Coordinates of C-alpha atoms in Angstrom, one line a residue:
M51 CA 98.5 -94.5 125.8
R52 CA 97.1 -97.2 123.5
T53 CA 93.4 -97.0 122.8
A54 CA 90.8 -99.1 121.0
T55 CA 87.1 -98.7 120.1
A56 CA 84.2 -100.9 119.3
P57 CA 81.9 -100.4 116.2
D58 CA 79.2 -97.8 116.5
V59 CA 80.5 -96.4 119.7
A60 CA 81.1 -92.7 120.1
V61 CA 84.7 -91.8 121.1
A62 CA 86.2 -88.8 122.7
A63 CA 88.2 -86.3 120.7
D64 CA 91.5 -87.8 121.9
G65 CA 90.4 -91.3 120.9
R66 CA 90.5 -92.7 124.3
G67 CA 87.2 -94.6 124.1
P68 CA 83.6 -93.9 125.0
V69 CA 83.1 -91.1 127.5
P70 CA 79.8 -91.1 129.4
S71 CA 78.0 -87.7 129.3
P72 CA 76.7 -86.3 132.6
A73 CA 73.0 -86.1 132.8
G74 CA 73.1 -82.5 134.0
A75 CA 74.5 -80.6 136.9
V76 CA 75.8 -82.0 140.2
V77 CA 73.4 -80.4 142.6
P78 CA 74.2 -78.9 146.1
V79 CA 73.7 -81.1 149.2
A80 CA 70.8 -79.0 150.4
R81 CA 68.8 -80.0 147.3
V82 CA 69.5 -83.7 147.9
L83 CA 68.4 -83.4 151.5
A84 CA 65.3 -81.6 150.4
G85 CA 65.8 -78.9 153.0
R86 CA 66.0 -81.4 156.0
P87 CA 68.8 -80.6 158.5
L88 CA 71.3 -83.1 159.7
A89 CA 71.5 -81.8 163.2
P90 CA 68.7 -84.1 164.6
H91 CA 70.6 -87.1 163.4
L92 CA 73.9 -85.9 164.9
A93 CA 72.2 -85.6 168.3
H94 CA 72.1 -89.4 168.5
V95 CA 75.9 -89.7 168.3
T96 CA 77.9 -90.5 171.5
G97 CA 80.8 -88.0 171.7
T98 CA 82.3 -85.3 173.9
G99 CA 85.5 -84.7 172.1
D100 CA 86.7 -82.1 169.6
L101 CA 84.4 -81.3 166.7
L102 CA 85.0 -83.3 163.5
A103 CA 84.0 -82.0 160.1
L104 CA 81.7 -84.1 157.9
V105 CA 82.2 -83.8 154.1
A106 CA 79.9 -84.8 151.3
P107 CA 81.9 -86.8 148.7
A108 CA 80.1 -85.7 145.6
T109 CA 80.5 -82.0 146.1
G110 CA 83.2 -81.6 148.7
E111 CA 80.9 -79.5 150.9
T112 CA 81.3 -79.5 154.6
V113 CA 77.8 -80.5 155.8
G114 CA 78.2 -80.4 159.5
H115 CA 80.4 -81.1 162.5
V116 CA 80.1 -83.7 165.2
P117 CA 81.9 -84.2 168.6
G118 CA 84.4 -87.0 168.4
T119 CA 84.0 -90.0 170.6
T120 CA 86.7 -90.2 173.4
A121 CA 88.0 -93.2 175.3
G122 CA 85.8 -92.2 178.2
D123 CA 82.8 -92.0 175.9
V124 CA 83.4 -95.6 174.7
A125 CA 83.7 -96.8 178.3
R126 CA 80.4 -95.1 179.2
A127 CA 78.6 -96.4 176.1
A128 CA 79.8 -99.9 176.8
A129 CA 78.7 -99.7 180.4
A130 CA 75.3 -98.5 179.4
A131 CA 75.0 -101.3 176.8
R132 CA 76.0 -103.9 179.3
A133 CA 73.4 -102.6 181.8
A134 CA 70.6 -102.6 179.2
Q135 CA 71.4 -105.9 177.5
P136 CA 70.3 -108.5 180.2
A137 CA 66.7 -107.1 180.2
W138 CA 66.6 -107.1 176.4
A139 CA 67.9 -110.7 176.3
A140 CA 65.3 -111.7 178.9
R141 CA 62.5 -110.7 176.5
S142 CA 61.1 -113.4 174.3
V143 CA 62.5 -113.7 170.8
A144 CA 59.0 -112.9 169.5
E145 CA 59.0 -109.6 171.4
R146 CA 62.4 -108.7 169.9
A147 CA 61.2 -109.7 166.4
R148 CA 58.3 -107.3 166.7
V149 CA 60.8 -104.5 167.1
L150 CA 62.5 -105.6 163.9
A151 CA 59.2 -105.7 162.2
A152 CA 58.6 -102.1 163.3
V153 CA 62.1 -101.2 161.9
H154 CA 61.0 -102.7 158.6
D155 CA 57.9 -100.5 158.5
L156 CA 59.7 -97.3 159.5
V157 CA 62.4 -97.9 156.9
L158 CA 59.7 -98.3 154.3
R159 CA 58.0 -95.2 155.5
R160 CA 61.2 -93.1 155.6
R161 CA 62.7 -94.6 152.4
E162 CA 63.1 -91.2 150.7
E163 CA 64.9 -89.6 153.6
L164 CA 67.2 -92.6 154.1
T165 CA 68.0 -92.6 150.4
D166 CA 68.8 -88.9 150.7
L167 CA 71.2 -89.6 153.5
V168 CA 72.9 -92.5 151.7
Q169 CA 73.5 -90.2 148.7
V170 CA 75.0 -87.4 150.9
V171 CA 77.4 -89.6 152.8
T172 CA 78.5 -91.8 149.9
G173 CA 78.2 -89.7 146.7
K174 CA 76.1 -92.5 145.1
S175 CA 73.5 -92.1 142.4
R176 CA 69.9 -92.1 143.5
G177 CA 69.3 -95.6 142.1
D178 CA 72.4 -97.1 143.8
A179 CA 71.5 -95.4 147.1
F180 CA 68.0 -96.8 147.1
L181 CA 69.4 -100.3 146.7
E182 CA 70.6 -99.9 150.3
V183 CA 67.1 -99.3 151.5
V184 CA 65.9 -102.4 149.7
G185 CA 68.8 -104.4 151.3
V186 CA 67.8 -103.5 154.8
L187 CA 64.2 -104.1 154.1
Q188 CA 65.1 -107.6 153.1
V189 CA 67.2 -108.1 156.2
A190 CA 64.6 -106.7 158.6
R191 CA 61.8 -108.8 157.1
W192 CA 63.6 -112.1 157.0
H193 CA 65.0 -111.8 160.6
A194 CA 61.6 -110.7 162.0
R195 CA 59.8 -113.6 160.4
R196 CA 62.4 -116.4 160.1
G197 CA 64.9 -115.5 162.8
P198 CA 62.9 -116.7 165.8
A199 CA 62.9 -120.2 164.3
V200 CA 66.6 -120.1 163.9
L201 CA 67.0 -119.1 167.6
R202 CA 64.5 -121.7 168.9
P203 CA 66.1 -124.3 171.2
E204 CA 66.9 -127.6 169.3
A205 CA 66.5 -131.0 170.9
R206 CA 69.2 -133.6 170.1
P207 CA 69.8 -137.2 171.3
G208 CA 71.7 -137.6 174.6
F209 CA 73.9 -140.3 175.9
V210 CA 71.1 -142.9 176.2
P211 CA 68.4 -142.2 173.6
V212 CA 64.9 -141.4 175.0
L213 CA 66.3 -141.5 178.6
S214 CA 68.7 -138.6 178.1
R215 CA 68.3 -135.4 176.0
A216 CA 70.5 -132.5 174.9
L217 CA 68.8 -129.1 174.3
V218 CA 71.0 -126.7 172.3
R219 CA 70.1 -123.1 173.0
R220 CA 71.4 -120.1 171.1
V221 CA 72.2 -117.4 173.7
P222 CA 73.4 -113.8 173.0
V223 CA 77.2 -113.1 173.2
G224 CA 76.4 -109.9 175.0
L225 CA 78.0 -106.8 173.5
V226 CA 78.7 -106.7 169.7
A227 CA 81.1 -104.1 168.2
N228 CA 80.3 -103.2 164.6
V229 CA 83.1 -101.5 162.8
A230 CA 81.2 -100.6 159.6
A231 CA 82.7 -99.7 156.2
W232 CA 81.8 -96.4 154.4
N233 CA 80.7 -97.9 151.0
Y234 CA 77.3 -99.3 152.1
P235 CA 76.6 -97.4 155.3
L236 CA 72.9 -98.2 155.7
V237 CA 73.4 -101.9 155.1
F238 CA 76.5 -102.2 157.3
V239 CA 75.2 -100.0 160.2
L240 CA 71.5 -101.1 160.3
G241 CA 71.6 -104.4 158.4
D242 CA 74.4 -105.8 160.5
A243 CA 72.9 -104.6 163.8
L244 CA 69.5 -106.2 163.3
P245 CA 70.7 -109.9 163.6
A246 CA 72.6 -109.0 166.8
L247 CA 69.6 -107.2 168.3
L248 CA 67.2 -110.0 167.5
A249 CA 69.7 -112.4 169.2
G250 CA 69.5 -110.3 172.4
D251 CA 72.8 -108.5 172.1
A252 CA 73.6 -104.8 172.5
V253 CA 75.5 -103.1 169.7
L254 CA 78.2 -100.4 169.6
T255 CA 78.6 -99.1 166.1
K256 CA 81.7 -97.3 164.8
P257 CA 80.9 -96.2 161.3
A258 CA 83.3 -94.3 159.0
L259 CA 83.3 -90.7 160.0
R260 CA 81.6 -89.6 156.8
S261 CA 78.7 -92.0 157.5
V262 CA 77.9 -90.6 161.0
P263 CA 74.8 -88.6 159.9
L264 CA 73.2 -91.7 158.5
A265 CA 74.2 -93.8 161.5
G266 CA 72.6 -91.2 163.8
A267 CA 69.4 -91.5 161.7
V268 CA 69.5 -95.2 162.2
A269 CA 69.8 -94.7 166.0
G270 CA 66.7 -92.5 165.9
L271 CA 64.8 -95.0 163.8
L272 CA 65.6 -97.8 166.2
R273 CA 64.4 -95.7 169.1
D274 CA 61.2 -95.0 167.3
A275 CA 60.8 -98.7 166.6
G276 CA 60.8 -99.4 170.3
L277 CA 64.4 -100.4 171.0
P278 CA 65.2 -99.6 174.6
D279 CA 67.8 -97.0 175.5
G280 CA 71.4 -98.1 175.7
L281 CA 71.3 -101.0 173.3
F282 CA 72.6 -99.2 170.2
A283 CA 75.3 -96.5 170.3
V284 CA 77.0 -94.6 167.5
L285 CA 80.6 -93.6 167.9
A286 CA 82.3 -90.9 165.8
G287 CA 85.9 -90.8 164.6
D288 CA 88.2 -92.3 162.1
S289 CA 91.3 -92.9 164.3
A290 CA 92.9 -96.3 164.8
A291 CA 92.8 -95.7 168.5
L292 CA 89.0 -95.4 168.5
G293 CA 88.7 -98.7 166.6
E294 CA 90.9 -100.4 169.0
Q295 CA 88.9 -99.1 172.0
V296 CA 85.7 -100.4 170.5
V297 CA 87.2 -103.9 169.8
D298 CA 88.6 -104.0 173.3
V299 CA 85.2 -103.7 175.0
A300 CA 83.2 -106.2 172.8
D301 CA 82.3 -109.8 173.2
H302 CA 82.2 -110.2 169.4
V303 CA 83.4 -108.0 166.6
L304 CA 81.8 -107.4 163.2
F305 CA 84.3 -105.8 160.8
T306 CA 83.9 -104.9 157.1
G307 CA 86.9 -103.3 155.5
S308 CA 90.4 -103.9 154.2
E309 CA 92.5 -107.1 154.6
A310 CA 95.2 -105.1 156.4
V311 CA 93.0 -103.7 159.1
G312 CA 91.0 -106.9 159.3
R313 CA 94.2 -108.8 160.3
Q314 CA 94.7 -106.2 163.0
V315 CA 91.1 -106.6 164.3
A316 CA 91.4 -110.4 164.3
A317 CA 94.7 -110.3 166.2
R318 CA 93.3 -107.8 168.8
A319 CA 90.1 -109.8 169.3
G320 CA 92.0 -113.1 169.4
A321 CA 94.3 -111.8 172.1
R322 CA 91.1 -111.5 174.3
L323 CA 89.7 -114.8 172.9
V324 CA 86.8 -112.9 171.4
G325 CA 85.3 -114.0 168.2
C326 CA 85.0 -111.8 165.1
T327 CA 83.3 -111.8 161.7
L328 CA 85.4 -110.4 158.9
E329 CA 84.3 -109.4 155.4
L330 CA 87.5 -108.1 153.7
G331 CA 88.5 -107.3 150.2
G332 CA 87.8 -109.2 147.0
K333 CA 89.1 -109.4 143.5
N334 CA 85.9 -110.8 142.1
A335 CA 85.6 -112.3 138.6
M336 CA 82.9 -112.9 136.1
Y337 CA 83.2 -115.6 133.4
V338 CA 81.1 -115.4 130.2
A339 CA 81.1 -118.9 128.6
A340 CA 80.8 -119.6 124.9
D341 CA 77.1 -120.3 125.1
A342 CA 76.2 -117.3 127.3
D343 CA 73.4 -114.8 126.5
V344 CA 75.8 -112.0 125.5
P345 CA 73.5 -109.0 125.7
R346 CA 72.2 -110.0 129.1
A347 CA 75.7 -110.7 130.4
A348 CA 77.0 -107.4 129.2
A349 CA 74.1 -105.5 130.8
A350 CA 74.8 -107.3 134.0
A351 CA 78.5 -106.5 133.8
V352 CA 77.7 -102.8 133.7
R353 CA 75.5 -103.1 136.8
D354 CA 78.1 -105.3 138.5
C355 CA 81.3 -103.4 137.8
F356 CA 80.1 -99.8 138.0
G357 CA 77.2 -99.9 140.5
G358 CA 78.2 -97.7 143.4
A359 CA 81.1 -96.4 141.2
G360 CA 82.7 -99.8 141.6
Q361 CA 83.2 -99.4 145.4
T362 CA 81.5 -102.6 146.3
C363 CA 83.2 -105.5 148.0
T364 CA 81.3 -108.1 145.9
S365 CA 81.4 -106.4 142.5
S366 CA 83.6 -107.8 139.7
E367 CA 86.9 -106.3 138.8
R368 CA 87.9 -109.0 136.3
L369 CA 85.9 -110.1 133.2
Y370 CA 86.9 -113.4 131.5
V371 CA 85.1 -113.9 128.2
H372 CA 85.3 -117.0 126.0
A373 CA 87.0 -116.3 122.6
D374 CA 83.9 -117.4 120.7
V375 CA 81.9 -114.5 122.0
A376 CA 84.6 -112.0 123.0
S377 CA 84.2 -109.5 120.2
R378 CA 80.4 -109.5 120.6
F379 CA 80.6 -109.1 124.3
R380 CA 83.2 -106.3 124.1
A381 CA 81.1 -104.3 121.6
E382 CA 77.9 -104.8 123.7
L383 CA 79.7 -103.8 126.9
L384 CA 81.1 -100.6 125.3
R385 CA 77.8 -99.7 123.7
R386 CA 76.1 -99.9 127.0
L387 CA 78.9 -98.1 128.8
A388 CA 78.6 -95.2 126.4
Q389 CA 75.1 -94.7 127.6
L390 CA 76.0 -94.6 131.3
R391 CA 75.2 -91.2 132.8
L392 CA 77.6 -89.6 135.3
G393 CA 76.5 -87.1 137.9
W394 CA 74.8 -86.5 141.3
T395 CA 71.1 -85.5 141.4
R396 CA 68.1 -86.4 143.5
D397 CA 65.8 -87.1 140.6
G398 CA 67.3 -90.5 139.4
T399 CA 68.5 -89.1 136.1
V400 CA 72.1 -90.4 136.5
D401 CA 73.5 -93.9 136.6
M402 CA 76.8 -93.5 138.4
G403 CA 77.8 -91.1 141.1
S404 CA 81.1 -90.1 142.8
L405 CA 83.9 -91.9 144.4
V406 CA 84.2 -91.4 148.1
S407 CA 87.1 -88.9 148.2
P408 CA 89.9 -87.3 146.2
E409 CA 92.4 -89.5 147.9
H410 CA 90.6 -92.7 146.9
L411 CA 90.2 -91.4 143.4
A412 CA 94.0 -90.9 143.2
R413 CA 94.5 -94.5 144.3
V414 CA 92.2 -95.9 141.7
L415 CA 93.8 -93.7 139.0
E416 CA 97.2 -95.1 140.1
H417 CA 96.0 -98.6 139.2
V418 CA 94.9 -97.4 135.7
Q419 CA 98.2 -95.6 135.1
D420 CA 100.2 -98.6 136.3
A421 CA 98.4 -100.9 133.8
V422 CA 98.9 -98.4 131.0
D423 CA 102.6 -98.0 131.7
R424 CA 102.9 -101.8 131.4
G425 CA 101.1 -101.9 128.0
A426 CA 97.4 -102.1 128.8
T427 CA 94.8 -100.8 126.3
V428 CA 92.1 -98.3 127.5
L429 CA 88.8 -99.4 125.9
A430 CA 86.8 -96.8 127.9
G431 CA 87.2 -94.1 130.4
G432 CA 90.4 -93.9 132.4
R433 CA 90.1 -90.3 133.5
A434 CA 88.9 -88.2 136.4
R435 CA 86.0 -85.8 135.8
P436 CA 86.8 -82.7 137.9
D437 CA 84.1 -80.9 135.8
L438 CA 81.5 -82.8 137.8
G439 CA 83.1 -82.8 141.3
P440 CA 86.2 -83.5 143.3
S441 CA 86.0 -87.3 143.2
F442 CA 84.2 -88.3 139.9
M443 CA 85.8 -90.7 137.5
E444 CA 84.7 -92.3 134.2
P445 CA 83.8 -96.0 134.2
T446 CA 86.9 -97.7 132.8
V447 CA 87.5 -100.9 130.9
L448 CA 91.1 -102.1 130.3
A449 CA 92.3 -104.8 128.0
D450 CA 95.8 -106.4 127.3
V451 CA 96.6 -106.0 131.0
P452 CA 99.8 -108.0 131.8
D453 CA 100.1 -110.3 134.8
G454 CA 102.4 -107.9 136.7
A455 CA 99.9 -105.0 136.8
R456 CA 98.5 -104.1 140.1
C457 CA 94.9 -104.1 138.9
R458 CA 95.3 -107.8 138.0
T459 CA 95.7 -108.9 141.6
E460 CA 95.1 -106.0 144.0
E461 CA 91.6 -104.8 144.8
T462 CA 91.1 -101.5 142.9
F463 CA 87.8 -100.7 144.6
G464 CA 86.7 -98.3 141.9
P465 CA 85.0 -98.1 138.4
V466 CA 87.7 -100.1 136.7
V467 CA 87.5 -103.6 135.2
V468 CA 90.0 -105.7 133.3
L469 CA 88.6 -107.5 130.2
T470 CA 90.4 -110.8 129.2
E471 CA 89.7 -113.3 126.5
V472 CA 90.1 -117.0 127.3
A473 CA 90.1 -120.0 125.1
S474 CA 88.3 -122.5 127.3
D475 CA 86.4 -123.1 130.5
E476 CA 89.5 -124.6 132.1
E477 CA 91.6 -121.5 131.3
A478 CA 88.8 -119.3 132.8
L479 CA 88.6 -121.3 136.0
A480 CA 92.4 -121.2 136.4
A481 CA 92.4 -117.4 135.9
V482 CA 89.4 -116.8 138.3
G483 CA 91.2 -118.8 141.0
A484 CA 94.6 -117.1 140.6
T485 CA 94.1 -114.9 143.6
T486 CA 94.3 -115.2 147.4
T487 CA 90.9 -113.7 147.8
G488 CA 87.6 -115.6 147.5
L489 CA 84.5 -113.4 148.1
M490 CA 82.2 -113.5 145.0
A491 CA 82.2 -114.8 141.4
S492 CA 79.7 -115.0 138.5
V493 CA 79.3 -117.6 135.8
W494 CA 77.3 -117.1 132.7
S495 CA 76.0 -120.0 130.4
R496 CA 72.6 -120.8 128.8
D497 CA 73.2 -124.3 130.1
V498 CA 72.3 -123.8 133.8
R499 CA 73.4 -127.3 134.8
R500 CA 76.8 -126.8 133.2
A501 CA 77.1 -123.3 134.8
Q502 CA 76.4 -124.8 138.2
Q503 CA 79.1 -127.5 137.6
L504 CA 81.6 -124.7 136.7
A505 CA 80.5 -122.7 139.8
A506 CA 81.2 -125.7 142.1
Q507 CA 84.9 -125.5 141.0
V508 CA 85.3 -121.8 142.0
R509 CA 86.9 -121.2 145.4
T510 CA 84.7 -118.3 146.7
G511 CA 82.2 -117.8 149.4
T512 CA 79.4 -117.2 146.8
V513 CA 79.1 -117.9 143.1
V514 CA 76.2 -116.4 141.2
V515 CA 74.9 -118.2 138.0
N516 CA 73.5 -115.9 135.2
E517 CA 73.3 -112.8 137.4
V518 CA 75.8 -110.8 139.5
H519 CA 76.3 -109.9 143.1
L520 CA 72.9 -108.1 143.4
L521 CA 71.2 -111.5 143.4
A522 CA 73.3 -112.5 146.5
W523 CA 72.5 -109.0 147.9
G524 CA 68.9 -109.7 148.1
S525 CA 69.1 -113.4 149.1
V526 CA 69.4 -112.7 152.8
A527 CA 68.2 -116.2 153.8
A528 CA 71.6 -117.4 152.6
P529 CA 75.0 -116.5 154.2
V530 CA 77.5 -114.1 152.6
G531 CA 81.2 -114.2 153.3
G532 CA 84.6 -115.0 152.0
T533 CA 87.4 -117.5 151.9
G534 CA 91.2 -116.9 151.9
T535 CA 92.2 -113.3 152.4
S536 CA 88.6 -112.2 152.0
G537 CA 87.9 -113.0 155.6
Y538 CA 85.9 -115.5 157.6
G539 CA 82.5 -115.8 159.2
R540 CA 79.2 -115.0 157.6
R541 CA 76.5 -112.3 157.6
Y542 CA 72.8 -113.2 157.1
G543 CA 70.9 -116.4 157.2
R544 CA 71.1 -119.0 159.9
E545 CA 74.9 -118.7 159.9
G546 CA 74.8 -115.0 160.4
L547 CA 72.6 -115.3 163.5
H548 CA 75.0 -118.0 164.8
E549 CA 77.9 -115.5 164.6
V550 CA 76.3 -113.2 167.2
T551 CA 75.2 -116.0 169.6
R552 CA 76.9 -118.9 171.3
A553 CA 75.6 -122.4 171.8
Q554 CA 74.7 -123.5 175.3
V555 CA 73.8 -127.1 175.8
V556 CA 71.4 -128.2 178.6
L557 CA 71.7 -132.0 179.2
T558 CA 68.8 -133.7 181.0
Q559 CA 68.7 -137.3 182.3
H560 CA 65.3 -138.9 182.7
G561 CA 65.3 -141.7 185.2
P562 CA 68.1 -143.5 187.0
L563 CA 69.3 -145.9 184.3
A564 CA 72.3 -143.9 183.0
S565 CA 73.4 -143.1 186.5
W566 CA 73.1 -146.7 187.5
L567 CA 75.1 -147.8 184.5
L568 CA 77.9 -145.3 185.2
D569 CA 78.1 -146.3 188.8
R570 CA 78.8 -150.0 188.0
P571 CA 82.3 -151.4 188.8
P572 CA 84.8 -150.7 185.9
T573 CA 84.6 -154.2 184.4
T574 CA 80.9 -154.5 184.5
R575 CA 80.5 -150.9 183.2
S576 CA 82.8 -151.6 180.2
R577 CA 80.8 -154.8 179.4
L578 CA 77.5 -153.0 179.6
L579 CA 78.7 -150.0 177.6
T580 CA 80.0 -152.3 174.9
L581 CA 76.6 -154.1 174.7
T582 CA 74.9 -150.7 174.6
A583 CA 77.1 -149.5 171.7
R584 CA 76.4 -152.7 169.7
A585 CA 72.6 -152.4 170.4
L586 CA 72.5 -148.8 169.3
H587 CA 74.5 -149.5 166.2
G588 CA 72.3 -152.5 165.3
L589 CA 69.2 -150.3 165.7
G590 CA 70.6 -147.7 163.4
M591 CA 70.6 -145.1 166.2
P592 CA 72.9 -142.0 165.9

């Protein structure tokens, strides 16, 4: 295996690049939970099937068992949701917003317990887990305070201005199915439910099985915030059949996950003429231009590529750096990476936690090995860390990666990034766009106007200038979503609320003029309508 190092960076004995040192031991789950049991959260799960084991990724411990959700359970949960939803929709938006405000306050009050649960079900470091709490606080606050204005009926001109009026109302779709990914369970379970609940919908949530304890805690929190019974249900199981059953009872589907499963969800929903919102994979890129602030960009790259152990849909897996600053950027990146602390503790003394499972770790390592077999250079990491736990891996930087390598085009979804030097902005833009995905990108330049011009040429749902995906994470007034094989539809902002509502138009005619006009004989009517069209155009009317 070819290796390389940067100046003043410690290297492993075998010369494979900087190896982060763990900050200490990986502690048992009981210490992270601070003695609190999971059973009260599991009581909120809808299930009468066989018991399913729940495993903590960081340690491999079995932390509990939960009854699986059967087809009959899905039908009963859907019936209960449909029975409860009309009364919820009949409440004023202001009343529903007050429940979201209460959710915000409870999340803030229970932030330590929720962070514990995120750590247990994901294997994340303390800091990465707490970011999920911050994310849902942002979502709850914005929707409670700004959401009612988005849902307010909007008056528009009718057929004859002044005399006729169109009122566009946003009404709930009814029952929303949320098939939530495992990598950000609090954000995807609670954060995605809040817009639908504000809109007046009921929500059936099917989290990943390992996320069920956290989803149960969310159900309890919503109840404590004043959400009526029946409007939010948690379904347990990882089978494809359960996912299909949930999709089949919904009026709209929210799905976060892989492109392959997203295509199946879209086809199944489309067969019923039901809408869906899909956030799928990304092969996101960061471009560091010749005039970028190199230390700042390198620090952001570490946060971006290795936060959540790289298991983030919007994190960068490709770094393109202008030749003029490439050596400086690489040295700064590796210097900072050598200081990254691996482990899993409750005290916030580690920077990067575990991957989600041994199986996922094996897939990530396959991408690294494939690149190395094709001639790639390992600048940092590249190895599993079984001394820490069953699914730990060193943060990895690869260079000299050929075009045919899997990690060039396929989403790795782990702590692996490909570093590539480019000679110009044009070469960088071409490389960034050389993928079918289009979720997130980042552009770095001291000239903000120039960076914005470069960003406008990138085909992604979001481009961040002089920061990384965490800026988009907190900007919940703006929509997030992808293009191409990264999916369609948007979460957050006005657009996200529109996803879980439908437009109803109420047209009102004031006075008899329009009716009189439409009742004229065809020739007279055509002449009068022509005169009306000319008059409206002359007056500058829409």
